[in-house]
Short mmCIF file of C-alpha atoms and ligand atoms in Angstrom, two decimals:
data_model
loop_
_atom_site.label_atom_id
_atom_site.label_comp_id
_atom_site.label_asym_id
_atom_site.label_seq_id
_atom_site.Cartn_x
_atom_site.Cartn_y
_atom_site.Cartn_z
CA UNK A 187 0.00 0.00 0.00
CA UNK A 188 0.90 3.45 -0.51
CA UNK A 189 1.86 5.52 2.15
CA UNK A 190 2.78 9.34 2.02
CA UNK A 191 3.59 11.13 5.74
CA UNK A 192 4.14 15.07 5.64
CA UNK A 193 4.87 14.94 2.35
CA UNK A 194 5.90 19.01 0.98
CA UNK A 195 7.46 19.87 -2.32
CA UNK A 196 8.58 23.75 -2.81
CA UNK A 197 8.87 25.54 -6.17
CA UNK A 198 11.55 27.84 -5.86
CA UNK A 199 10.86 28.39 -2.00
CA UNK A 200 7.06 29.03 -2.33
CA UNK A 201 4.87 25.97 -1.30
CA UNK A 202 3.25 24.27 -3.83
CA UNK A 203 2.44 21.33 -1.52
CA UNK A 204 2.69 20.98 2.62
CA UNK A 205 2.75 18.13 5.22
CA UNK A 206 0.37 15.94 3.14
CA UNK A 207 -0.38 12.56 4.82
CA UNK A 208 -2.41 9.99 3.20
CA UNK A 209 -2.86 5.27 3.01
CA UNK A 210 -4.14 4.27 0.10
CA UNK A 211 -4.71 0.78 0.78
CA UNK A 212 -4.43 -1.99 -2.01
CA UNK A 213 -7.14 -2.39 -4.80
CA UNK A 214 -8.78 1.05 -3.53
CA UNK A 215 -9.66 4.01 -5.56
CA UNK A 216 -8.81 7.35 -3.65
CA UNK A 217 -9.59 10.85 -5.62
CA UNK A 218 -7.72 13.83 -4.85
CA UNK A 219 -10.07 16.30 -5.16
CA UNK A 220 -9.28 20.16 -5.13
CA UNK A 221 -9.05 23.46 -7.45
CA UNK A 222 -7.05 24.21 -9.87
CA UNK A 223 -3.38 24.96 -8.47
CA UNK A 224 -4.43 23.71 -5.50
CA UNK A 225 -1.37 21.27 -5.53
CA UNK A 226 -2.89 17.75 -7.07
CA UNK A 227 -0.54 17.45 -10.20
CA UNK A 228 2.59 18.70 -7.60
CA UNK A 229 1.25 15.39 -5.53
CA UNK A 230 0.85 12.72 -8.26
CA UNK A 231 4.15 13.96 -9.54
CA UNK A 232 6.04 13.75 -6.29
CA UNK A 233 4.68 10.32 -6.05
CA UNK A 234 5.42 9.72 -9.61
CA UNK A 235 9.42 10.41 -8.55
CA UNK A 236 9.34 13.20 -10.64
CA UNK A 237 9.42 15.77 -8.25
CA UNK A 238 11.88 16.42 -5.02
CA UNK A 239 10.04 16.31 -2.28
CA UNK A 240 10.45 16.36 1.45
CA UNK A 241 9.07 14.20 3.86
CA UNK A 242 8.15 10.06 3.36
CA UNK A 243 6.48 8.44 0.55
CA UNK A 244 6.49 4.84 0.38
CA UNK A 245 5.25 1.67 -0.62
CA UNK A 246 4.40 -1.23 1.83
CA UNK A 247 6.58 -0.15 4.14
CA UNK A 248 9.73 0.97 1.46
CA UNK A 249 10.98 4.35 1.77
CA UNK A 250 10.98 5.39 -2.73
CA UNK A 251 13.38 7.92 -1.72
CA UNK A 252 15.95 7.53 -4.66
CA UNK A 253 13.68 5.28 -5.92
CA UNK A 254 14.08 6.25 -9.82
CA UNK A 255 10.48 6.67 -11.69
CA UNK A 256 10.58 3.81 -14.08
CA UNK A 257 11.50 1.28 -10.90
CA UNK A 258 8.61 2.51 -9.12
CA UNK A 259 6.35 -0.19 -10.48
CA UNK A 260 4.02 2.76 -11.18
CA UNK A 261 2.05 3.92 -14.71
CA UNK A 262 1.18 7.55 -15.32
CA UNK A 263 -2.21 8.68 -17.50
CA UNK A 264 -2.83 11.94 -18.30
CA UNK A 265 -5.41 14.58 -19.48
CA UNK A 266 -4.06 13.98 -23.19
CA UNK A 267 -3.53 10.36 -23.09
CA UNK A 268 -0.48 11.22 -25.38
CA UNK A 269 -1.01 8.64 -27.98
CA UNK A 270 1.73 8.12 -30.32
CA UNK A 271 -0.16 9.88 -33.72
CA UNK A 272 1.61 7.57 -36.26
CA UNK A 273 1.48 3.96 -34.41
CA UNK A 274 -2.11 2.16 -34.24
CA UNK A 275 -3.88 1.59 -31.08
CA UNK A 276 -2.51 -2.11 -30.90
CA UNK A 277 1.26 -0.70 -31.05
CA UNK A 278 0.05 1.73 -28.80
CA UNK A 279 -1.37 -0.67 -26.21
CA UNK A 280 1.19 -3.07 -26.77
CA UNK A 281 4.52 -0.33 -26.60
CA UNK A 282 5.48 -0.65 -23.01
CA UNK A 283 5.08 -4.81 -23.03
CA UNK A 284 7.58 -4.44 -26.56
CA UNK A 285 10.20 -2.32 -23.75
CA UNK A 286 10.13 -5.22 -21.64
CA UNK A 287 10.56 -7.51 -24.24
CA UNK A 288 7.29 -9.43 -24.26
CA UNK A 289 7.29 -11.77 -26.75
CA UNK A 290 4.90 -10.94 -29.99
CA UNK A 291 2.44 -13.90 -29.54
CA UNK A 292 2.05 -12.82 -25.68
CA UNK A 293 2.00 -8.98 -26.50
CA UNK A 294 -1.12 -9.77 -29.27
CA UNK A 295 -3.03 -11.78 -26.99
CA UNK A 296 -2.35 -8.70 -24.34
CA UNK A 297 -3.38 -6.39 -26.21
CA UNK A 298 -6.47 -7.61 -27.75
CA UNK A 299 -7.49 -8.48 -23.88
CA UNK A 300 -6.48 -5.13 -22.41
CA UNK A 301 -8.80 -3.76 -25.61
CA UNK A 302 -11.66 -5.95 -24.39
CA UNK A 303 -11.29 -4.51 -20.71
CA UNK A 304 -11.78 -1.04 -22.10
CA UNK A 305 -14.49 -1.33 -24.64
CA UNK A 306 -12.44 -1.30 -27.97
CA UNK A 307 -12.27 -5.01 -29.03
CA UNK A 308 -11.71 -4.79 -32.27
CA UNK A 309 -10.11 -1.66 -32.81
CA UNK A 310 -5.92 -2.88 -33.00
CA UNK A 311 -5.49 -1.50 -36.37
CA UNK A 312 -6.96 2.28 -36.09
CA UNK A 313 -5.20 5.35 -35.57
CA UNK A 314 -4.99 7.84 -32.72
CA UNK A 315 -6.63 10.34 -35.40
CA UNK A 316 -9.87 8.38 -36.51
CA UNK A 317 -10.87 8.16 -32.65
CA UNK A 318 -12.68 10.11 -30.56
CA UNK A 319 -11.70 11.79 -27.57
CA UNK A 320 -13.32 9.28 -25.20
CA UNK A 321 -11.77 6.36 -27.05
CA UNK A 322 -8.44 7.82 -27.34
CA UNK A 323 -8.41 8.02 -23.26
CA UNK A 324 -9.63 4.42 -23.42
CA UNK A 325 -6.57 3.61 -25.34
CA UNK A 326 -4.20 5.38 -23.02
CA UNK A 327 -5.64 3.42 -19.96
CA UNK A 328 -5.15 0.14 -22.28
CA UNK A 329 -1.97 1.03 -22.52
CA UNK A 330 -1.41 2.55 -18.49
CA UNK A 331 -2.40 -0.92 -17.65
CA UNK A 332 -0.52 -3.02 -19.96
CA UNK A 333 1.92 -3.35 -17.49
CA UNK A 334 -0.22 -4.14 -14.54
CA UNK A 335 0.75 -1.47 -12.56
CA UNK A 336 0.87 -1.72 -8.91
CA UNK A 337 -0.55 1.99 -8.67
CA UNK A 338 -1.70 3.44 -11.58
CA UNK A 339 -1.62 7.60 -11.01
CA UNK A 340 -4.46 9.39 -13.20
CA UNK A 341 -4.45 13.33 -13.37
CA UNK A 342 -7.87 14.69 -14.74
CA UNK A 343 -8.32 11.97 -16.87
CA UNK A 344 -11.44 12.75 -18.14
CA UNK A 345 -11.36 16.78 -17.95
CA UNK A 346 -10.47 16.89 -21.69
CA UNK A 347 -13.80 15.28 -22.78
CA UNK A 348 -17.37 17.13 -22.96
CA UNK A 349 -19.70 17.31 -19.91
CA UNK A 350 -21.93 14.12 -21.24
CA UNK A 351 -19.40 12.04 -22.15
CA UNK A 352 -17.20 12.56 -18.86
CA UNK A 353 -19.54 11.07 -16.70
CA UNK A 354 -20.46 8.25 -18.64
CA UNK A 355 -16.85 7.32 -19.30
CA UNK A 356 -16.12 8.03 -15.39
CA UNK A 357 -18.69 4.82 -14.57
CA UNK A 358 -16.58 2.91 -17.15
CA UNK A 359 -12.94 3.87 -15.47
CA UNK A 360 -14.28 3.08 -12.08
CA UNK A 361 -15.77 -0.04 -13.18
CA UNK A 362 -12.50 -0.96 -15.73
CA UNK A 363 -9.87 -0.47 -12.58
CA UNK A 364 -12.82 -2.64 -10.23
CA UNK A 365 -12.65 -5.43 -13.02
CA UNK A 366 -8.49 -5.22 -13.34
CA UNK A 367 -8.20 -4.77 -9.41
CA UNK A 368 -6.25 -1.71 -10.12
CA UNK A 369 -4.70 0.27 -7.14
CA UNK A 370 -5.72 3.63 -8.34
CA UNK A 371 -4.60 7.78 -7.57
CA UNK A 372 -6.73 10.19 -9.30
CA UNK A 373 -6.24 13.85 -9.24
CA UNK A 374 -9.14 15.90 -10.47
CA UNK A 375 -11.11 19.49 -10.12
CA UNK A 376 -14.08 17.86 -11.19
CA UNK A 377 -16.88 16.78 -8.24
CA UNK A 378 -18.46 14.32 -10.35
CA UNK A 379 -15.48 12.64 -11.73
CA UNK A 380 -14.30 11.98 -8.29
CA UNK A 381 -17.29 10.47 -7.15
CA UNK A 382 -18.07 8.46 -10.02
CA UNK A 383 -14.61 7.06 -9.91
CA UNK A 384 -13.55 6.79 -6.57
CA UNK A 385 -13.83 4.23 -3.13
CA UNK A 386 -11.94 7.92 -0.66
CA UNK A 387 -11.85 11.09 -1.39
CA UNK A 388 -9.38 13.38 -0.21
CA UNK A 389 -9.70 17.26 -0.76
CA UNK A 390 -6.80 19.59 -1.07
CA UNK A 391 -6.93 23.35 -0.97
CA UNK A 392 -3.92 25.52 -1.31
CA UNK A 393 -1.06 22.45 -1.37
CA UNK A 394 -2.80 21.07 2.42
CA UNK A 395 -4.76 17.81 3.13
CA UNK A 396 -8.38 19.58 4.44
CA UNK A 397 -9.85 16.12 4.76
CA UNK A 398 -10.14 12.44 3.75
CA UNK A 399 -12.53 9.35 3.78
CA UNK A 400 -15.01 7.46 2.09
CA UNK A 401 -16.79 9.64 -0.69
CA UNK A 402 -20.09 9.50 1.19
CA UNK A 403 -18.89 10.24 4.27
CA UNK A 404 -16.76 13.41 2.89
CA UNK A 405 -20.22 14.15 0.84
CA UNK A 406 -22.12 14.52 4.31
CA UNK A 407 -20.18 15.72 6.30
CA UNK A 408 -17.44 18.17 4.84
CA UNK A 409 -15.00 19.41 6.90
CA UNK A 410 -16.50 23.46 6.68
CA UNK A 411 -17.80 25.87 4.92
CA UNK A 412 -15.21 26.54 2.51
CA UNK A 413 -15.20 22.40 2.06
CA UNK A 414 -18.83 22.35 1.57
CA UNK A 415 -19.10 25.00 -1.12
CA UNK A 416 -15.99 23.41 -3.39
CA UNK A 417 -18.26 20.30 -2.94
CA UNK A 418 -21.46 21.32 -4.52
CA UNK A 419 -23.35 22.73 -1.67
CA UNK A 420 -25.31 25.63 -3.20
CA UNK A 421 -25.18 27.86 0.33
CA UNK A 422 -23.81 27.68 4.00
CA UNK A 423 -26.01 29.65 6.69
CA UNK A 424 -25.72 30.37 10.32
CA UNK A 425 -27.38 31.81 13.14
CA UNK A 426 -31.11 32.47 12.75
CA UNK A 427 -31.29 31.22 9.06
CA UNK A 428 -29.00 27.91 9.95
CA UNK A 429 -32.16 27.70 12.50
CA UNK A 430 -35.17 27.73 11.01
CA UNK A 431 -34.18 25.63 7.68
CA UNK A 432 -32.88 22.85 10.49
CA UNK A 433 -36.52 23.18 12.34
CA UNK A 434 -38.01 22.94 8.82
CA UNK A 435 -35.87 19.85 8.22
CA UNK A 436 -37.22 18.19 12.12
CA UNK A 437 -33.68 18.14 12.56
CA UNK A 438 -32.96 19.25 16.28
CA UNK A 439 -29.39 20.72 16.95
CA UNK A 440 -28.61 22.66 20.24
CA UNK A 441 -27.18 26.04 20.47
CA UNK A 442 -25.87 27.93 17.17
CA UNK A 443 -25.67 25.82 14.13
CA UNK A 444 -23.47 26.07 10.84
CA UNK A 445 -25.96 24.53 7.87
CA UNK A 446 -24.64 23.24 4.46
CA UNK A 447 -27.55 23.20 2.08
CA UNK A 448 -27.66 21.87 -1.28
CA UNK A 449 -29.36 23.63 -4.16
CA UNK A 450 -32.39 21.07 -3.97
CA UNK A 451 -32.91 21.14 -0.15
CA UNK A 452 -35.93 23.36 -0.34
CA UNK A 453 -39.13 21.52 -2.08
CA UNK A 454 -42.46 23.07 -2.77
CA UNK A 455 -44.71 21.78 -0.62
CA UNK A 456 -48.25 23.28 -0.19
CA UNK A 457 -48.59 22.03 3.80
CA UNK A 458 -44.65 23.26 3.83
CA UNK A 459 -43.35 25.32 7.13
CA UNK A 460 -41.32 28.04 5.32
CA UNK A 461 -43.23 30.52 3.45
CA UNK A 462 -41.54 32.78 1.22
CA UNK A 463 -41.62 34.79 -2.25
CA UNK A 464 -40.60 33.48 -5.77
CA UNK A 465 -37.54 35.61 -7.17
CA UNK A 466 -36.78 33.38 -9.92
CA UNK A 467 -38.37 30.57 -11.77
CA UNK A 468 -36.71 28.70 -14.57
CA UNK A 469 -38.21 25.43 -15.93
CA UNK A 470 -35.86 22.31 -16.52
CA UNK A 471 -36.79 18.97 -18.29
CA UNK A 472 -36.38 17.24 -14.79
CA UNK A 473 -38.38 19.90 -12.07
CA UNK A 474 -38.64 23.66 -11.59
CA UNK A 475 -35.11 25.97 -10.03
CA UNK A 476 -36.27 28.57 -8.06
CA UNK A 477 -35.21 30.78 -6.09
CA UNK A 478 -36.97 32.22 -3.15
CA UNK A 479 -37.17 34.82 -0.61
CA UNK A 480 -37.46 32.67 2.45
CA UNK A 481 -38.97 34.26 5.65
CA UNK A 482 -36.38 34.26 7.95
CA UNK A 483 -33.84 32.77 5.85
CA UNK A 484 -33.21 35.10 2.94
CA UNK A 485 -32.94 34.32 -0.92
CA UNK A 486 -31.90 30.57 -1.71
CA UNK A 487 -32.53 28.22 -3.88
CA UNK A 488 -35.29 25.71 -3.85
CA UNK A 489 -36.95 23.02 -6.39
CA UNK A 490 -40.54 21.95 -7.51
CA UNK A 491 -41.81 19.31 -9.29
CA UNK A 492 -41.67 20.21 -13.38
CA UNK A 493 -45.97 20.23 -13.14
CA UNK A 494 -45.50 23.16 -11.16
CA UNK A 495 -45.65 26.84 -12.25
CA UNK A 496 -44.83 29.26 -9.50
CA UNK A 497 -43.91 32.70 -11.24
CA UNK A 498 -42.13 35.71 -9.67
CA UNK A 499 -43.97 37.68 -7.08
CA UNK A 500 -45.90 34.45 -6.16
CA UNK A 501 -45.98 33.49 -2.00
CA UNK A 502 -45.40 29.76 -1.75
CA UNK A 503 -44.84 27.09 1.23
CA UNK A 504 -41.66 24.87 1.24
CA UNK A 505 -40.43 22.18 2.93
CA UNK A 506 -36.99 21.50 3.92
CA UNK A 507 -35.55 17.49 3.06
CA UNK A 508 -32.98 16.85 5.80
CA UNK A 509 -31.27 14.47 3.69
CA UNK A 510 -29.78 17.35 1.57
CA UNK A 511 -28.36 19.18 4.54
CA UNK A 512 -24.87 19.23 6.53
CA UNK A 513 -24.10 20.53 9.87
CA UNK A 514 -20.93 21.33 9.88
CA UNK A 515 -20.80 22.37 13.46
P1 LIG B 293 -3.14 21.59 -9.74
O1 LIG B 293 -2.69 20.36 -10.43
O2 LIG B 293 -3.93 21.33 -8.50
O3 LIG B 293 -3.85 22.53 -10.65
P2 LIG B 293 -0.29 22.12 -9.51
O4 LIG B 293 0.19 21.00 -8.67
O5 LIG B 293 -0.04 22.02 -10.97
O6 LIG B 293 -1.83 22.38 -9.22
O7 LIG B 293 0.37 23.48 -9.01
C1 LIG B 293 0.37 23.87 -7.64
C2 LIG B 293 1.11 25.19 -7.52
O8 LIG B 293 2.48 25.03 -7.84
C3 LIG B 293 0.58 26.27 -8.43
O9 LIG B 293 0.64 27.49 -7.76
C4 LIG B 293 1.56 26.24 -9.59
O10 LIG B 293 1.65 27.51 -10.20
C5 LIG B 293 2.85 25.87 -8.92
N1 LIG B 293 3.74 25.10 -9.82
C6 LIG B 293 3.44 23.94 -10.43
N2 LIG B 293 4.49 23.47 -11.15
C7 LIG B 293 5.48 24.38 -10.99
C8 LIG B 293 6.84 24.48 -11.48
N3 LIG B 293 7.37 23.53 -12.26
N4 LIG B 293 7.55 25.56 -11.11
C9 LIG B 293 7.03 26.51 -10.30
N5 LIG B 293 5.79 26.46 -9.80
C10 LIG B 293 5.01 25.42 -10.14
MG1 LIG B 294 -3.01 19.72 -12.42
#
């Protein structure tokens, strides 16, 4: 298993990434979730061995100090799965098992199986150019785990591709690395990606560790505000606000509370205990987004069923689903 313990790299003196400690246990997916320069490439690179950093990073219990890259048992994907352009997808798939000197017979039968894995049986003879995005990245983990890896390292894998796409080729990576028993380190910006893909999550802000677990637990419970809002709650309240949304919820909390609320918290609900006034109404193919001037509460953002038509100016009743709510503290 992999272990890191206060791990820091510096770019010219200024911290890119500091006292990061983190398992990732065998045949376990763990996402490192954070924004952009927030230190996730610095991480996977440092654990890559291409990057000096300070502290321990190891594998069961081996300090990779000095460790070179290529000896690290470890296989690197990318954004850009940086095909070769002029090879086809078998001698793409197949190139790292022709470095180690696999024989031909062996690397074919490879190949065609680590095509199978990812979807593209069939496909040996095509070039990088007559793919498509999503199959090109299938290619690239094809070839990433040629090798059989003991930790395969993935940084935004998916971010390259468009929104639809992403998340159905996320389900596929999570359930390709389940299938291949893959020990897998994904850095990503994306929410979605991460917890499509991923068994822990671990969220980095400004080069530090803010928290790690399981994805659901992380989910409900983030570790505060700022957490909560790079997670995909829509707002955080306190005080008298963080009060009455928990009483509309049944949800009893003593003293001052600090409430993360997602965007879809707030139903319409004739018989609901908030009243308010519609702001905003937009219709989706799924429901109604509103947004409403809660008594008590102030604007947020609330949901109705898509048979609904509330318009601006109109008073309505909501109720508050505790299932969509954090407290935080
Ligand atoms: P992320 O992958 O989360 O977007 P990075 O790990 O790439 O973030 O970068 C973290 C920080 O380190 C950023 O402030 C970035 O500008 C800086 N940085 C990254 N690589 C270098 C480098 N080679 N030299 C100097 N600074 C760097
Ligand atoms: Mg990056």
């Amino acid at each position: 298993m992999l272990s890191l313990r206060e791990v820091s790299v510096r770019y010219d003196g200024s911290p890119a990434l500091t006292d990061v400690s983190l398992d990732l246990p065998d045949g376990q997916v763990l996402a490192v979730l954070g924004p952009s320069g927030s230190g996730k490439s610095t991480l996977l690179r440092a654990v890559a061995g291409l990057e000096q950093s300070t502290g321990t990073i190891a594998w069961d219990d081996r300090d990779l100090t000095g460790v070179p890259t290529h000896k690290r048992g470890f296989a690197l994907m990318f954004q850009d799965g940086q095909l070769f352009g002029h090879l086809t997808v078998a001698a793409n798939v197949g190139y790292p098992l022709r470095l180690r000197h696999v024989p031909r017979p062996r690397r074919r039968e490879r190949v065609a199986e680590l095509l199978a894995l990812v979807g593209l049986a069939g496909y040996e003879r095509r070039l990088p150019g007559t793919l498509s995005g999503g199959e090109r990245q299938r290619v690239a983990l094809a070839r990433a785990l040629a090798v059989e890896p003991r930790l395969l390292l993935l940084d935004e894998p998916l971010s390259a591709l468009d929104a639809g796409l992403r998340g159905r080729l996320a389900a596929d990576l999570r359930a390709i690395l389940v299938a291949a028993g893959t020990t897998a380190l994904l850095v990503t910006h994306d929410q979605e990606e991460a917890y499509a893909v991923a068994d822990r999550l671990a969220v980095v802000r400004a080069g530090r560790l803010v928290q790690e677990g399981p994805v659901a637990q992380v989910w409900q419970r983030p570790a505060d505000p700022e957490t909560a809002l790079f997670l995909g709650y829509a707002r955080v309240l306190e005080g008298a606000p963080a009060a009455a949304v928990l009483a509309a919820a049944g949800v009893g909390h003593a003293g001052p509370a600090t409430v993360a609320v997602r965007r879809s918290a707030l139903v319409l609900a004739e018989d609901g205990p908030l009243s308010g006034v519609v702001v905003q109404a937009r219709a989706t193919p799924d429901q109604v987004r509103l947004v409403v001037d809660v008594d008590g509460v102030g604007e947020m953002d609330a949901v109705a069923g898509s048979a609904a038509h509330p318009g601006p100016g109109e008073k309505v009743r909501l109720r508050a689903d505790q299932d969509r709510l954090s407290i935080l503290s």
